[in-house]
Every structure is written in C-alpha cells, then in structure tokens.
Coordinates of C-alpha atoms in Angstrom, one line a residue:
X1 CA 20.4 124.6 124.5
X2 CA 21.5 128.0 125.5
X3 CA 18.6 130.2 124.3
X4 CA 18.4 133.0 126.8
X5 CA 20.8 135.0 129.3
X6 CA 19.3 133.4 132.0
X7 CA 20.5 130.1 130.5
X8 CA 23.3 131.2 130.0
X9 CA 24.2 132.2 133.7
X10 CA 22.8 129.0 134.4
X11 CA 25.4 127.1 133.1
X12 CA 28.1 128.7 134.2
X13 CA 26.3 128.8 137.9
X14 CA 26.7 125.0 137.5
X15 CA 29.9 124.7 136.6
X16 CA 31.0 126.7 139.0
X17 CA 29.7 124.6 141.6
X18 CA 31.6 121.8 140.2
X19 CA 34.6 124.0 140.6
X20 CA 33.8 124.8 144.3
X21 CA 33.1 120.9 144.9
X22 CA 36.9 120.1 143.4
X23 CA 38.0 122.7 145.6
X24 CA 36.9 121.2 148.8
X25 CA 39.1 118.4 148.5
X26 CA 42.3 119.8 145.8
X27 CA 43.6 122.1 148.1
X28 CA 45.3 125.1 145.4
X29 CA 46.1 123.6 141.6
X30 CA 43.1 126.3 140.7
X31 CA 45.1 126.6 137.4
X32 CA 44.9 122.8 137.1
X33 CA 41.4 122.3 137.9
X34 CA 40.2 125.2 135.9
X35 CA 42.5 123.8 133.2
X36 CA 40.8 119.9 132.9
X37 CA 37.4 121.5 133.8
X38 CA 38.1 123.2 129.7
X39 CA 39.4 119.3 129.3
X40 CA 36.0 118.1 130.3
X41 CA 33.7 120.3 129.1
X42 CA 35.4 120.5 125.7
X43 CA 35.4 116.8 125.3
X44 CA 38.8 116.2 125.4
X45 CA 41.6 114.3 126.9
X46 CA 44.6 115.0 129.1
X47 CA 48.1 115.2 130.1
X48 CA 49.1 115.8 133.3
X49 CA 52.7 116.7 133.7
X50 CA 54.3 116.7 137.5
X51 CA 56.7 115.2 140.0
X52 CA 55.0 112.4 141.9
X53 CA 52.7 113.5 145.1
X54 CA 51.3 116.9 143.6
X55 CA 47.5 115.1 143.8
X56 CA 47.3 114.1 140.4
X57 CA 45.6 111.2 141.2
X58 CA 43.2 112.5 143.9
X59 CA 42.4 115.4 141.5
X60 CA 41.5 113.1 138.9
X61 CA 39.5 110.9 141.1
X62 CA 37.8 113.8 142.5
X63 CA 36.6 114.9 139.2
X64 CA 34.8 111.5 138.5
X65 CA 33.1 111.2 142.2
X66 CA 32.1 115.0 141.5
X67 CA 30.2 114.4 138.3
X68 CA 29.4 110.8 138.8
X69 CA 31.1 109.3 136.1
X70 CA 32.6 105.2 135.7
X71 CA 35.9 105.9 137.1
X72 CA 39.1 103.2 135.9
X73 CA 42.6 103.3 136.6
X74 CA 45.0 101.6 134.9
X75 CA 48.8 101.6 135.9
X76 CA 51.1 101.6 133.4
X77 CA 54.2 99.3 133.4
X78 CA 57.0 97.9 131.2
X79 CA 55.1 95.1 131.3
X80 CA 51.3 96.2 130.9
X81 CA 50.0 94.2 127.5
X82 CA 47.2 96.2 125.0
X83 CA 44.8 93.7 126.0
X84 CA 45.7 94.3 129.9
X85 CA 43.9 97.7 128.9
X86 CA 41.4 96.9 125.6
X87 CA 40.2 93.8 127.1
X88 CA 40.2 90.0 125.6
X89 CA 38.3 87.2 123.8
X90 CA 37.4 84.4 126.4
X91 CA 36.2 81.4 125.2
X92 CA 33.3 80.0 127.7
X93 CA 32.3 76.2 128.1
X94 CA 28.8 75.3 128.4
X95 CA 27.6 72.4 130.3
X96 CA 26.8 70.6 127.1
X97 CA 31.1 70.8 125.9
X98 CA 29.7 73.6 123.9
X99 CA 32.2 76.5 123.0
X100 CA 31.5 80.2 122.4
X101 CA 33.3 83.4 122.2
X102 CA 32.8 86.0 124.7
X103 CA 34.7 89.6 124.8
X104 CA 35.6 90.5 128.2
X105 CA 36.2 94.5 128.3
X106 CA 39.3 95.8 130.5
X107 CA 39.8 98.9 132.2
X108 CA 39.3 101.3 129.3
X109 CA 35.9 100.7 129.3
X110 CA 34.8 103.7 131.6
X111 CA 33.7 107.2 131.5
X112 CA 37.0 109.1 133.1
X113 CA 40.0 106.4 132.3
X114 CA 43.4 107.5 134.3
X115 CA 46.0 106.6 132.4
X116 CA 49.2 106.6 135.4
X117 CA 52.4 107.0 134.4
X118 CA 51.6 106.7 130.9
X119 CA 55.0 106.6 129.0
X120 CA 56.3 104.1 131.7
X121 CA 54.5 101.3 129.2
X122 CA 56.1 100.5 125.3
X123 CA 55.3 101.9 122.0
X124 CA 53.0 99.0 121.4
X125 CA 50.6 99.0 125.0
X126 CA 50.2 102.5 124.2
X127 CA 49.4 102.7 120.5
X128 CA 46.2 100.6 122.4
X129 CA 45.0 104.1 123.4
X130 CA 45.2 105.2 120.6
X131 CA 41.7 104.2 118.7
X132 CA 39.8 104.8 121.9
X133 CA 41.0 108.5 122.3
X134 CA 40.4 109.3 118.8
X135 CA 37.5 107.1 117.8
X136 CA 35.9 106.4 120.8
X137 CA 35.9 102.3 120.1
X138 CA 38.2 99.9 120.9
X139 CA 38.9 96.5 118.0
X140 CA 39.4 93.1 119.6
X141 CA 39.1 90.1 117.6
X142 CA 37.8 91.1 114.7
X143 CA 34.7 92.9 116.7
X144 CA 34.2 96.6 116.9
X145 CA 33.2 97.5 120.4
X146 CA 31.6 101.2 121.1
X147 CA 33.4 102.9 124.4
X148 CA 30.8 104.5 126.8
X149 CA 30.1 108.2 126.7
X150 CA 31.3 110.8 128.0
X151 CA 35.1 108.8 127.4
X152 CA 37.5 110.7 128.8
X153 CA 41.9 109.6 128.8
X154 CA 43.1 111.5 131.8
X155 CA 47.1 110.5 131.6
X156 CA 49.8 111.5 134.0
X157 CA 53.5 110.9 133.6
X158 CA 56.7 112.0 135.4
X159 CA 59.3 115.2 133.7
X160 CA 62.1 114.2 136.0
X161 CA 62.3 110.5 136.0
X162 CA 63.1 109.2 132.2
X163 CA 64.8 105.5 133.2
X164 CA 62.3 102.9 132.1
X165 CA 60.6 104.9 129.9
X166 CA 59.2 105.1 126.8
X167 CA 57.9 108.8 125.3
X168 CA 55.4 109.0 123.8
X169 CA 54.9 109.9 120.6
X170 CA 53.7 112.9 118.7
X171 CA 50.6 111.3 117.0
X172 CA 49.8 110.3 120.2
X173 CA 50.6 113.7 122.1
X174 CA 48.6 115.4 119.5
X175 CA 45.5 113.7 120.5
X176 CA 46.0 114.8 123.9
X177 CA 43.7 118.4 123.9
X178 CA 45.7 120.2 126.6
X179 CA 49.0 119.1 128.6
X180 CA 48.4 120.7 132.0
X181 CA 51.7 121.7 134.0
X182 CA 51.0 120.4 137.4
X183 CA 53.5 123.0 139.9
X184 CA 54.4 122.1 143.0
X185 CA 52.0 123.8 146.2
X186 CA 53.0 126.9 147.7
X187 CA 54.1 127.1 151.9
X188 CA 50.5 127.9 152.9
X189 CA 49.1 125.0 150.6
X190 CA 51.5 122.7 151.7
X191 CA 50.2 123.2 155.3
X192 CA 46.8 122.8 154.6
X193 CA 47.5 119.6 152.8
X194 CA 49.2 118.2 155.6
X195 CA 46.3 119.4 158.0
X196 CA 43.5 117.5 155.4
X197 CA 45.3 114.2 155.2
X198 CA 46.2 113.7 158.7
X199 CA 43.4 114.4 160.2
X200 CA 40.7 111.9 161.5
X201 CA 38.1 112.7 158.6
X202 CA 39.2 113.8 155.3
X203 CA 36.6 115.6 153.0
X204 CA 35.3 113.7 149.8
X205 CA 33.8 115.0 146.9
X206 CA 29.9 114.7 146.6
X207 CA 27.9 114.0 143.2
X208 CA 27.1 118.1 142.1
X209 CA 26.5 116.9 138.1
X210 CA 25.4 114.2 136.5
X211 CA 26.8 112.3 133.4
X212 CA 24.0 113.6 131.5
X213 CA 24.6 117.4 132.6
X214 CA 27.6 117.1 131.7
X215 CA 27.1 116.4 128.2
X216 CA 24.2 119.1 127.9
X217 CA 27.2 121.9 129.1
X218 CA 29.4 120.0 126.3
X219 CA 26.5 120.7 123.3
X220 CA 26.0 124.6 125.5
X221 CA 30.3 125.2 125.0
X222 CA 29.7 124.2 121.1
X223 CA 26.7 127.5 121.0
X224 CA 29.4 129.7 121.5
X225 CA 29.8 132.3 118.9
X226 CA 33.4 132.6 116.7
X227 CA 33.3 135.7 115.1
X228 CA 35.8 135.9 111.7
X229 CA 38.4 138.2 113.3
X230 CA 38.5 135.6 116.7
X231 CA 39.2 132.9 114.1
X232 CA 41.6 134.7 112.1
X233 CA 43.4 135.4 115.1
X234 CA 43.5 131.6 116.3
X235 CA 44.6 130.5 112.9
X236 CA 47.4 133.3 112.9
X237 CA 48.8 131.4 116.4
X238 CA 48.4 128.2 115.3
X239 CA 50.4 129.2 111.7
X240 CA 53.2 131.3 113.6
X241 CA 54.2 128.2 115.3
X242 CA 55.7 126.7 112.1
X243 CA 59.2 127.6 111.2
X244 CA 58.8 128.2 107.7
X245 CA 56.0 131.2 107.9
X246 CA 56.6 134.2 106.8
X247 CA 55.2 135.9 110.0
X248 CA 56.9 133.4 112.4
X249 CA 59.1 135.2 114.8
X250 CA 62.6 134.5 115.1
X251 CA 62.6 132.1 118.1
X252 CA 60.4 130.5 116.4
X253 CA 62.4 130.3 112.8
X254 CA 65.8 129.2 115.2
X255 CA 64.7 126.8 118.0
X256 CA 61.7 125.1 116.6
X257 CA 61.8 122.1 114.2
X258 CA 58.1 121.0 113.4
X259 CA 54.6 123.2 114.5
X260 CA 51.4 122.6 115.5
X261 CA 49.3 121.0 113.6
X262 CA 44.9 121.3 112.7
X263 CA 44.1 120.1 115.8
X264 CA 45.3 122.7 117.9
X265 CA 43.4 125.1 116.2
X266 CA 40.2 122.7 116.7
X267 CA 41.7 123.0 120.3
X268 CA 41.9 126.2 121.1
X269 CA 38.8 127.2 119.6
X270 CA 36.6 124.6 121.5
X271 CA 38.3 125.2 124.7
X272 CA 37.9 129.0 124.1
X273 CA 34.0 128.1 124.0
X274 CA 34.2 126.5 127.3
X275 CA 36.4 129.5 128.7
X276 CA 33.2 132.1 127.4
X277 CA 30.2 129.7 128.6
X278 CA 32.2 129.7 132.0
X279 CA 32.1 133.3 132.3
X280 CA 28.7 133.6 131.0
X281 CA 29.6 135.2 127.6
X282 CA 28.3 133.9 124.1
X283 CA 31.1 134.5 122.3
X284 CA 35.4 133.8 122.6
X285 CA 37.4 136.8 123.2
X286 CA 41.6 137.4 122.4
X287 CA 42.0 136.7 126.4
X288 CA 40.4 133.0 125.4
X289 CA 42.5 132.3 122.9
X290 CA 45.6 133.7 124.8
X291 CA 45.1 131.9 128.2
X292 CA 44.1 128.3 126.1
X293 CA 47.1 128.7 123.3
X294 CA 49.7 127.5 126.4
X295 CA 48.1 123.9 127.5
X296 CA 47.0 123.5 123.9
X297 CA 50.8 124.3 122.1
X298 CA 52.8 122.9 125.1
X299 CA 53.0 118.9 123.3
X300 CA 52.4 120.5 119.8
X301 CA 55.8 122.3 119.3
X302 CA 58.7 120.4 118.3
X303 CA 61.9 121.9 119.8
X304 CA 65.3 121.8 117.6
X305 CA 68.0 119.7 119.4
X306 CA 69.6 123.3 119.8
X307 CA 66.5 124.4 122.1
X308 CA 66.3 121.8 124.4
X309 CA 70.0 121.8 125.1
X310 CA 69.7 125.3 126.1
X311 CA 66.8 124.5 128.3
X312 CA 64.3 126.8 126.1
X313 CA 60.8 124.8 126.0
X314 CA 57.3 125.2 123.6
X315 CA 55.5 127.6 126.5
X316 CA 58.4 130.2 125.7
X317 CA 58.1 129.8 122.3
X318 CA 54.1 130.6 122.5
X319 CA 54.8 133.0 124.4
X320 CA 56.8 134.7 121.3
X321 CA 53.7 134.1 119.2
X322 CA 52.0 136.0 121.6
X323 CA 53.6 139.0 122.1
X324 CA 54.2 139.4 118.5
X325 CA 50.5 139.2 117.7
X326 CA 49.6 141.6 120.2
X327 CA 52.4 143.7 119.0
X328 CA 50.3 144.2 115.8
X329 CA 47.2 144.4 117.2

C-alpha cells in the first residue's frame, strides 16, 4: 500500500534496481526493457516484434531470473498441438489393474511463459493461449485448472519472415497489452555485445525481487490517481482512432479501417499508473498517456488495404492522434 512519499520513492527505488539488474546483461533495448517493465508491472502480456538475434529471448529470460519467477518456453511450430502447450489427461495404472485419470500440465503452467515465434503455429495451437491470457486458467478434459500467479505470455514473432506462417488474429492481438518494437542495436552496442558474449564469463542476472514484490508494486501501480481531465484525454485517443468520429483526423478517416477497441483504454491507463509509480508521482500525466498510446495502439489499429500498400503503419497514424490533441490543448 502506498501511503506516504517515502513509500512512494520506495517503490520506484526498487524498480529501478530491477531496471539496473536487466541492464547488466541487455546491453541497450532501454526502450524495450523500460517498455515490458510497464508489461509486468501492469499485469499484462506481450508482443515482441524483431528480426531474429536482437536478444529477445535473453531479455525475456533475464526478466524471470531477475525477479525469480517459473520461467517456460515453448517453441512454436506448424506442428505444435494445444495440448503440446495446455497439457493432457494421462490415464495411470495401479498395481491392482486399477485405472485413474491424472492431468499432466504443459509448459503454460509458469509464471513468465515465452511464447517463440508465436504465429509460426496454426489458428487452432494458438486459440490455446487464448483462455490462459485472458482468464488466467486453462480447460482440459472437462476440468478447470487455475494458472499460477503472477502469469505472464511474453510472445515474440518475426516482421520479415511471413512463409510458414500464420498471423495472428485480432481477438488475440487485442489481449496482447503492449507490442514492443524490438530495433536493431546501434555500432557502439553492437560492440559491446560482441565483447559480452565472447568472452570467458558472461554476466547473469541475480534475483533483486521476489514474486511476491512483484505483485505488491502491481496493487502500488493500481493507487495511482486518474484525475477526470487525464481520463477524458485517454478516452479522446482511444475514440480518435476510429474512422467514423467526428474528431478523427483525416489519416485517420482515409487509411484506417477498424480502431481500437475498450481495452486499450484499460491499457493505457494502467500502464500510465506504472509510468507515474516509476517516477515516483501519485498521479498520470499527458506525457503518460502520450509515451504508452504507441506500444498500446500499435496491434489495435486496423490499416485499410490502401495504407499498407503504401507502407503507412498504426504508429503513424497515433502519431496523427497525437499531434491533433495537443494541437487543441
């Protein structure tokens, strides 16, 4: 509970530790770890979007040894089955020629789950994900069975390579809370990357946070304070996006088909929570709900046919919404 300032600066004290703790192995990506730091301490799940060998993996990995969580990976492939991922119903023979049913849970069963290449699997292995991100459960013959918390669907897939597979679709993107844009590492980083990794010891992440303090920061992001004008301001982006609104501007009106939908204004106001406990303020600002509307519109904006020809994509068109609502501020 954040009842003083003190507690306040104690919070964001720890999670900037965490931050400092990722940083020691990620070398750069600041704008991808600060991003799935939001991710985590908002409760959420996401996407990671970048060519292969960025460190999406390590970075994920990283994350879980840092704050001590049940780390699983499962990689997806054309073949991967839902129960490859749910689990299955064994049946187990007692000494006696006795029969009983016993669920044996698969890889989803963790705290941090890393979904690799995620749309390289079909419709149907991935619809699997689809009650665990949203209710936090999985069904498997018949039985209801209660995922452990914190659960968190960490899911990376590939922009450039699009044989073999299947994207994914938007009732699934939606439940996505951010898709991070993973950019490719600058000369100096590159160096320092190559200097880490082939040398004779490589740094590894320590425990700095505990499951447990983890979800304490997660109830401290949900004290933050949304004043009416902040929340009229985060419904006005979230509106804008749609086509057919009288306020939309006209990039908006020509090259989108579909907006976002209720969940991204969930989105962008708990992750503007976790941006303000971070910098040890109790309340979300305009620069919150700027610097969060990006990762949280990026898979929420459907582009017309038009748009993506051209090469125009969603973070230009949030862009619009923007700079048009500043314009009128």
């Amino acid at each position: 509970m954040i009842e003083t300032k003190a507690q306040l600066e104690e919070a964001a004290a720890r999670i900037a530790l965490l931050r400092e703790e990722i940083g020691r192995v990620i070398v750069g990506q600041q704008a991808v770890v600060e991003q799935l730091l939001w991710c985590l301490l908002a409760g959420g799940h996401a996407l990671l979007e970048g060519i292969p060998g960025l460190g999406k993996t390590m970075l994920i990995r990283t994350v879980a040894d840092s704050v001590a969580l049940q780390f699983s990976r499962i990689q997806f492939t054309p073949d991967l089955m839902p129960s490859d991922i749910t689990g299955t119903t064994l049946i187990d023979f007692g000494s006696q020629g006795s029969a009983a049913h016993r669920f044996q849970p698969g890889p989803i069963f963790g705290n941090l789950v890393l979904a690799d290449e995620i749309n390289r699997a079909t419709p149907k292995t991935q619809s699997a994900l689809l009650e665990a991100m949203q209710e936090g459960t999985v069904t498997a013959g018949g039985d209801t069975h209660r995922l452990p918390k914190p659960f968190f669907v960490l899911a990376t897939q590939n922009p450039i390579e699009q044989e073999g597979t299947y994207p994914l679709p938007e009732a699934q993107l939606d439940r996505f809370l951010l898709k991070i844009g993973v950019d490719y590492p600058s000369r100096e980083e590159l160096k320092e990357i190559v200097l880490r990794t082939t040398s004779t010891s490589q740094p590894q992440a320590s425990v700095v946070m505990s499951a447990a303090e983890l979800t304490d920061l997660q109830l401290a992001a949900k004290q933050i304070l949304v004043s009416e004008d902040m929340l009229d301001l985060a419904v006005k982006v979230v509106m804008m996006s749609h086509p057919h609104e009288q306020d939309a501007p006209d990039d908006i009106r020509k090259y989108v088909r579909f907006g976002a939908g209720p969940r991204a204004l969930q989105a962008i106001i708990s992750v503007s929570k976790v941006r303000a406990l971070m910098a040890g303020r109790l309340h979300i600002s305009w620069n919150d709900i700027r610097q969060t509307a990006l990762p949280v519109l990026r898979h929420r904006i459907v582009l017309s046919y038009e748009a993506q020809a051209m090469g125009i994509t969603s973070d230009r068109m949030t862009e619009a919404i923007l700079h048009s609502i500043e314009a009128e501020r």
